[in-house]
Coordinates of C-alpha atoms in Angstrom, one line a residue:
M10 CA 167.6 142.9 95.2
S11 CA 165.1 144.5 97.5
T12 CA 162.1 143.5 95.4
E13 CA 163.1 139.8 95.8
A14 CA 163.5 140.1 99.6
I15 CA 160.0 141.5 100.3
P16 CA 158.0 138.5 99.0
A17 CA 160.3 136.1 100.9
E18 CA 159.1 137.5 104.2
K19 CA 155.5 136.3 103.8
P20 CA 156.3 132.5 103.5
K21 CA 158.7 132.8 106.4
R22 CA 156.0 134.4 108.6
N23 CA 153.4 131.9 107.5
Y24 CA 155.8 129.1 108.4
N25 CA 156.4 130.6 111.8
A26 CA 152.7 131.1 112.4
L27 CA 151.9 127.5 111.4
F28 CA 154.7 126.1 113.4
G29 CA 153.6 128.1 116.4
L30 CA 150.1 126.8 116.1
T31 CA 151.5 123.2 115.9
L32 CA 153.5 123.7 119.1
L33 CA 150.4 125.1 120.9
A34 CA 148.3 122.2 119.7
L35 CA 151.0 119.8 121.0
L36 CA 151.1 121.5 124.4
V37 CA 147.3 121.4 124.7
L38 CA 147.4 117.7 123.7
L39 CA 150.0 116.9 126.4
W40 CA 148.0 118.7 129.1
V41 CA 144.8 116.8 128.1
I42 CA 146.6 113.4 128.1
L43 CA 148.3 114.0 131.4
S44 CA 145.1 115.3 132.9
F45 CA 143.5 112.0 132.2
S46 CA 146.6 109.9 132.9
T47 CA 147.3 111.3 136.4
S48 CA 145.0 112.5 139.2
S49 CA 147.3 115.3 140.3
F50 CA 148.5 116.9 137.0
A51 CA 145.5 119.2 136.7
S52 CA 145.6 120.3 140.3
A53 CA 146.1 124.0 141.0
N54 CA 149.2 123.4 143.0
N55 CA 150.9 121.3 140.2
I56 CA 149.9 123.7 137.4
S57 CA 151.4 126.6 139.4
N58 CA 154.6 124.7 140.0
L59 CA 154.8 123.8 136.3
L60 CA 154.3 127.4 135.2
R61 CA 156.9 128.6 137.7
Q62 CA 159.6 126.2 136.5
G63 CA 158.7 126.6 132.8
S64 CA 158.7 130.4 133.1
M65 CA 162.4 130.7 134.0
I66 CA 163.5 128.4 131.2
A67 CA 161.2 130.3 128.8
I68 CA 162.9 133.6 129.6
L69 CA 166.4 132.0 129.2
A70 CA 165.2 130.6 125.8
V71 CA 164.2 134.0 124.6
G72 CA 167.7 135.4 125.2
Q73 CA 169.3 132.3 123.7
T74 CA 167.1 132.7 120.6
F75 CA 168.5 136.2 119.9
V76 CA 172.0 134.6 119.8
I77 CA 171.1 131.6 117.8
I78 CA 169.4 133.6 115.1
T79 CA 172.7 135.4 114.5
G80 CA 174.3 132.0 114.0
G81 CA 175.9 131.9 117.5
I82 CA 175.4 130.0 120.7
D83 CA 175.6 131.0 124.4
L84 CA 176.6 128.2 126.7
S85 CA 177.0 130.4 129.7
V86 CA 173.4 131.3 130.6
G87 CA 173.1 128.6 133.3
A88 CA 176.3 129.8 135.0
V89 CA 175.1 133.4 134.7
V90 CA 171.9 132.5 136.4
G91 CA 173.7 130.9 139.3
F92 CA 176.2 133.8 139.5
A93 CA 173.4 136.3 139.5
T94 CA 171.7 134.6 142.5
V95 CA 175.0 135.1 144.4
I96 CA 175.2 138.8 143.4
A97 CA 171.6 139.5 144.3
A98 CA 171.9 137.7 147.7
M99 CA 175.1 139.5 148.6
L100 CA 173.7 142.9 147.7
I101 CA 170.4 142.4 149.5
N102 CA 172.1 141.1 152.6
A103 CA 174.5 144.0 152.6
G104 CA 171.5 146.3 153.0
V105 CA 171.2 147.5 149.4
P106 CA 167.6 148.4 148.5
V107 CA 166.0 145.5 146.6
F108 CA 165.3 147.5 143.5
L109 CA 168.9 148.7 143.3
A110 CA 170.2 145.2 144.0
I111 CA 168.1 143.9 141.1
L112 CA 169.3 146.6 138.8
L113 CA 172.9 146.0 139.7
T114 CA 172.5 142.3 139.2
L115 CA 171.0 142.9 135.7
L116 CA 173.9 145.2 134.9
V117 CA 176.3 142.3 135.7
G118 CA 174.4 140.2 133.1
V119 CA 174.8 143.0 130.6
A120 CA 178.5 143.2 131.3
I121 CA 178.9 139.5 130.8
G122 CA 177.0 139.8 127.5
L123 CA 179.3 142.7 126.4
F124 CA 182.3 140.6 127.3
H125 CA 181.1 137.8 125.0
G126 CA 180.5 140.3 122.2
F127 CA 184.0 141.6 122.7
G128 CA 185.5 138.1 122.6
I129 CA 183.7 137.2 119.4
V130 CA 184.0 140.5 117.5
K131 CA 187.3 141.9 118.7
M132 CA 189.3 138.8 119.6
G133 CA 187.9 136.6 116.9
L134 CA 187.0 133.8 119.3
P135 CA 184.2 131.3 118.3
P136 CA 181.0 131.8 120.3
F137 CA 181.2 128.2 121.6
I138 CA 184.7 128.8 123.1
I139 CA 184.1 132.2 124.7
T140 CA 180.8 131.2 126.3
L141 CA 182.1 127.9 127.4
A142 CA 185.0 129.6 129.1
T143 CA 182.6 132.0 130.9
L144 CA 180.5 129.0 132.0
T145 CA 183.4 127.4 133.8
S146 CA 184.9 130.7 135.1
L147 CA 181.7 132.0 136.6
R148 CA 181.1 128.8 138.5
G149 CA 184.6 129.1 139.9
I150 CA 184.3 132.8 140.7
G151 CA 181.0 132.3 142.4
L152 CA 182.4 129.5 144.6
L153 CA 185.4 131.6 145.5
M154 CA 183.1 134.5 146.5
T155 CA 180.9 132.3 148.7
N156 CA 183.6 129.9 149.9
G157 CA 181.5 127.1 148.4
N158 CA 178.6 127.9 150.6
S159 CA 175.0 129.1 150.0
I160 CA 174.0 132.6 151.0
S161 CA 170.6 132.8 152.6
I162 CA 168.7 135.9 151.6
N163 CA 167.4 137.9 154.6
N164 CA 164.4 139.6 152.9
D165 CA 161.0 138.1 153.2
A166 CA 159.4 140.5 150.7
F167 CA 161.9 139.6 148.0
Q168 CA 161.3 135.9 148.5
E169 CA 157.5 136.2 148.6
F170 CA 157.3 137.7 145.1
S171 CA 158.1 134.5 143.3
R172 CA 155.8 132.5 145.5
N173 CA 152.8 134.7 145.1
S174 CA 150.2 135.0 142.3
F175 CA 148.2 137.7 140.6
L176 CA 144.7 136.9 139.3
G177 CA 145.4 133.3 140.1
I178 CA 148.5 133.2 137.9
P179 CA 152.0 132.8 139.4
N180 CA 154.0 136.0 139.3
L181 CA 156.8 134.2 137.5
F182 CA 154.5 133.6 134.6
W183 CA 153.7 137.3 134.4
M184 CA 157.5 137.9 134.1
V185 CA 157.4 135.8 130.9
L186 CA 154.9 138.2 129.5
L187 CA 157.0 141.1 130.7
V188 CA 159.9 139.8 128.7
G189 CA 158.1 138.1 125.9
I190 CA 156.0 141.0 124.6
P191 CA 158.8 143.5 124.2
A192 CA 161.0 140.8 122.8
Y193 CA 158.4 140.0 120.2
V194 CA 158.1 143.6 119.2
F195 CA 161.9 144.0 119.1
L196 CA 162.5 140.8 117.0
H197 CA 159.6 141.0 114.6
H198 CA 158.8 144.7 114.3
S199 CA 162.0 146.6 114.6
R200 CA 165.0 147.1 112.3
W201 CA 167.3 145.8 115.0
G202 CA 165.4 142.5 114.9
R203 CA 165.7 142.4 111.1
Y204 CA 169.5 142.9 111.5
L205 CA 169.7 139.8 113.7
F206 CA 168.1 137.7 111.0
S207 CA 170.2 139.4 108.3
V208 CA 173.5 138.7 110.2
G209 CA 172.5 135.1 110.8
S210 CA 171.7 134.6 107.1
N211 CA 174.9 136.1 105.7
A212 CA 177.1 138.4 107.9
E213 CA 179.3 139.6 105.0
A214 CA 176.3 140.5 102.8
S215 CA 174.8 142.3 105.7
R216 CA 177.9 144.3 106.2
L217 CA 178.0 145.2 102.6
S218 CA 174.4 146.3 102.8
G219 CA 175.2 148.8 105.6
V220 CA 174.3 146.7 108.7
N221 CA 176.7 147.1 111.6
V222 CA 177.4 143.4 112.1
Q223 CA 179.6 143.9 115.1
R224 CA 177.1 146.0 117.0
T225 CA 174.4 143.5 116.1
I226 CA 176.4 140.6 117.6
F227 CA 177.1 142.7 120.7
M228 CA 173.4 143.4 121.0
A229 CA 172.4 139.7 120.8
Y230 CA 174.8 138.5 123.5
T231 CA 174.0 141.5 125.7
L232 CA 170.3 140.6 125.6
S233 CA 171.1 137.0 126.3
G234 CA 173.2 138.0 129.4
L235 CA 170.4 140.4 130.5
C236 CA 167.8 137.6 130.3
A237 CA 170.0 135.2 132.2
A238 CA 170.7 137.7 135.0
F239 CA 166.9 138.4 135.2
V240 CA 166.3 134.7 135.6
G241 CA 169.0 134.6 138.3
V242 CA 167.1 137.3 140.2
L243 CA 163.8 135.3 139.9
L244 CA 165.5 132.1 141.0
A245 CA 167.1 133.8 144.0
S246 CA 163.6 135.0 144.9
R247 CA 162.1 131.6 144.5
I248 CA 164.6 129.5 146.5
G249 CA 165.7 132.3 148.9
I250 CA 169.5 131.6 148.5
G251 CA 172.4 132.6 146.4
N252 CA 174.4 129.6 145.1
P253 CA 176.7 129.6 142.1
T254 CA 176.0 125.9 141.4
Q255 CA 172.3 126.6 140.8
A256 CA 170.8 126.3 137.3
E257 CA 173.4 123.7 136.2
G258 CA 172.4 122.4 132.8
W259 CA 169.8 125.2 132.2
E260 CA 171.8 126.4 129.2
L261 CA 171.0 123.1 127.5
Q262 CA 167.3 123.4 128.4
A263 CA 167.3 126.9 127.0
I264 CA 168.9 125.7 123.8
A265 CA 166.5 122.8 123.6
S266 CA 163.5 125.0 124.2
S267 CA 164.6 127.4 121.5
V268 CA 165.3 124.6 119.0
I269 CA 162.0 122.8 119.8
G270 CA 160.3 126.2 119.3
G271 CA 161.6 126.3 115.7
T272 CA 164.8 128.3 116.0
S273 CA 167.3 127.0 113.5
L274 CA 170.8 126.2 114.7
F275 CA 172.0 127.3 111.3
G276 CA 170.8 130.8 112.1
A277 CA 168.4 133.3 110.5
V278 CA 165.2 131.5 111.5
G279 CA 163.4 131.9 114.8
S280 CA 160.6 133.6 116.7
V281 CA 159.8 134.6 120.3
H282 CA 156.6 132.6 120.7
G283 CA 158.2 129.4 119.5
P284 CA 160.8 129.1 122.3
L285 CA 158.3 130.1 124.9
L286 CA 156.0 127.3 123.9
G287 CA 159.1 125.0 123.6
A288 CA 160.0 125.7 127.2
F289 CA 156.5 124.9 128.5
I290 CA 156.4 121.7 126.4
L291 CA 159.7 120.6 128.0
A292 CA 158.4 121.6 131.5
T293 CA 155.2 119.6 130.8
I294 CA 157.1 116.5 129.7
N295 CA 159.3 116.6 132.7
N296 CA 156.4 117.3 135.1
G297 CA 154.3 114.6 133.6
A298 CA 157.1 112.1 133.6
N299 CA 157.7 112.8 137.3
L300 CA 154.0 112.3 138.1
L301 CA 154.0 109.0 136.1
N302 CA 157.1 107.8 137.9
V303 CA 159.1 107.7 134.6
N304 CA 162.8 107.3 135.1
A305 CA 164.5 110.8 135.0
F306 CA 166.9 109.4 132.4
W307 CA 164.1 108.9 130.0
Q308 CA 163.2 112.5 130.2
R309 CA 166.6 113.4 128.8
V310 CA 166.2 110.8 126.1
I311 CA 162.8 112.3 125.1
T312 CA 164.3 115.8 124.9
G313 CA 167.2 114.6 122.8
V314 CA 164.9 112.8 120.4
L315 CA 162.7 115.9 120.0
I316 CA 165.8 118.0 119.2
I317 CA 167.1 115.5 116.6
V318 CA 163.7 115.3 114.9
I319 CA 163.1 119.0 114.7
V320 CA 166.7 119.8 113.5
Y321 CA 166.4 117.1 110.9
F322 CA 163.1 118.5 109.5
D323 CA 164.6 122.0 109.7
G324 CA 167.5 120.8 107.5
L325 CA 165.0 119.3 105.1
R326 CA 163.1 122.6 105.0
R327 CA 166.2 124.5 104.3
R328 CA 167.3 122.2 101.5
G329 CA 163.8 122.3 100.0
G330 CA 163.9 126.1 100.0
K331 CA 167.0 126.2 97.8

């Protein structure tokens, strides 16, 4: 059995590499077209804004990808982002040192991910249900904590971080690299990453092969919660407020970015670089549409069509591989 599994890895890696190059070519093509179509797209200010917005969705998409590879879904990440902005704002305004406030906020995200793992593994709840319940609950809890108001963050240094750049590149984009590089090593060059793919391919066969399926599911949802809380910290820094209604709909953007990046909703197929490119493709489409005065509703239509096309071809590829 092991001798059959080894050759199968090479075609999968070749497919991921080819698909990644295709996404990169598409992103470059979009930038070239928009640079000629609008006078402001290629401006330094617009590119910086595009990178900042795309960076947060990209980090969310990485966390979402871990979950989707196992055959699950996390609908709560947008609510976790909004809730994390509230936690960070309250802690910083209470005089907690910024580093400690960030660490505690990240631990909240980890706790939410562990809760999802517990609901799925121990209570037998479908991922869709437990994460949907968290989505609605966290919005409500956040509104109760703030009485429905926004919390202004009284720390200029914290807010300046997301607005500044290093070597001409926005700090938020550097955070993508901070998350993306370890995530790539984890997913593609560690046994834990292989376990994620194995569970997504066949959980029962993985269990019989000695893989701790329950621990792997816990790990996937914990990483997703951690990424979402980290994005919440970055968003709080960027907008300077804590508001539980922030990041509404971002869970769908994260899922779309992951799917556009080649992650299969059927599980067991995915990468780190694909969702990152997918996030910036979506950010470029939205940015370009705004500059071209395209109705915002059409932006959603375009995103939906992209998802349908990619999932369709993913289905064809899976059937062709059988």
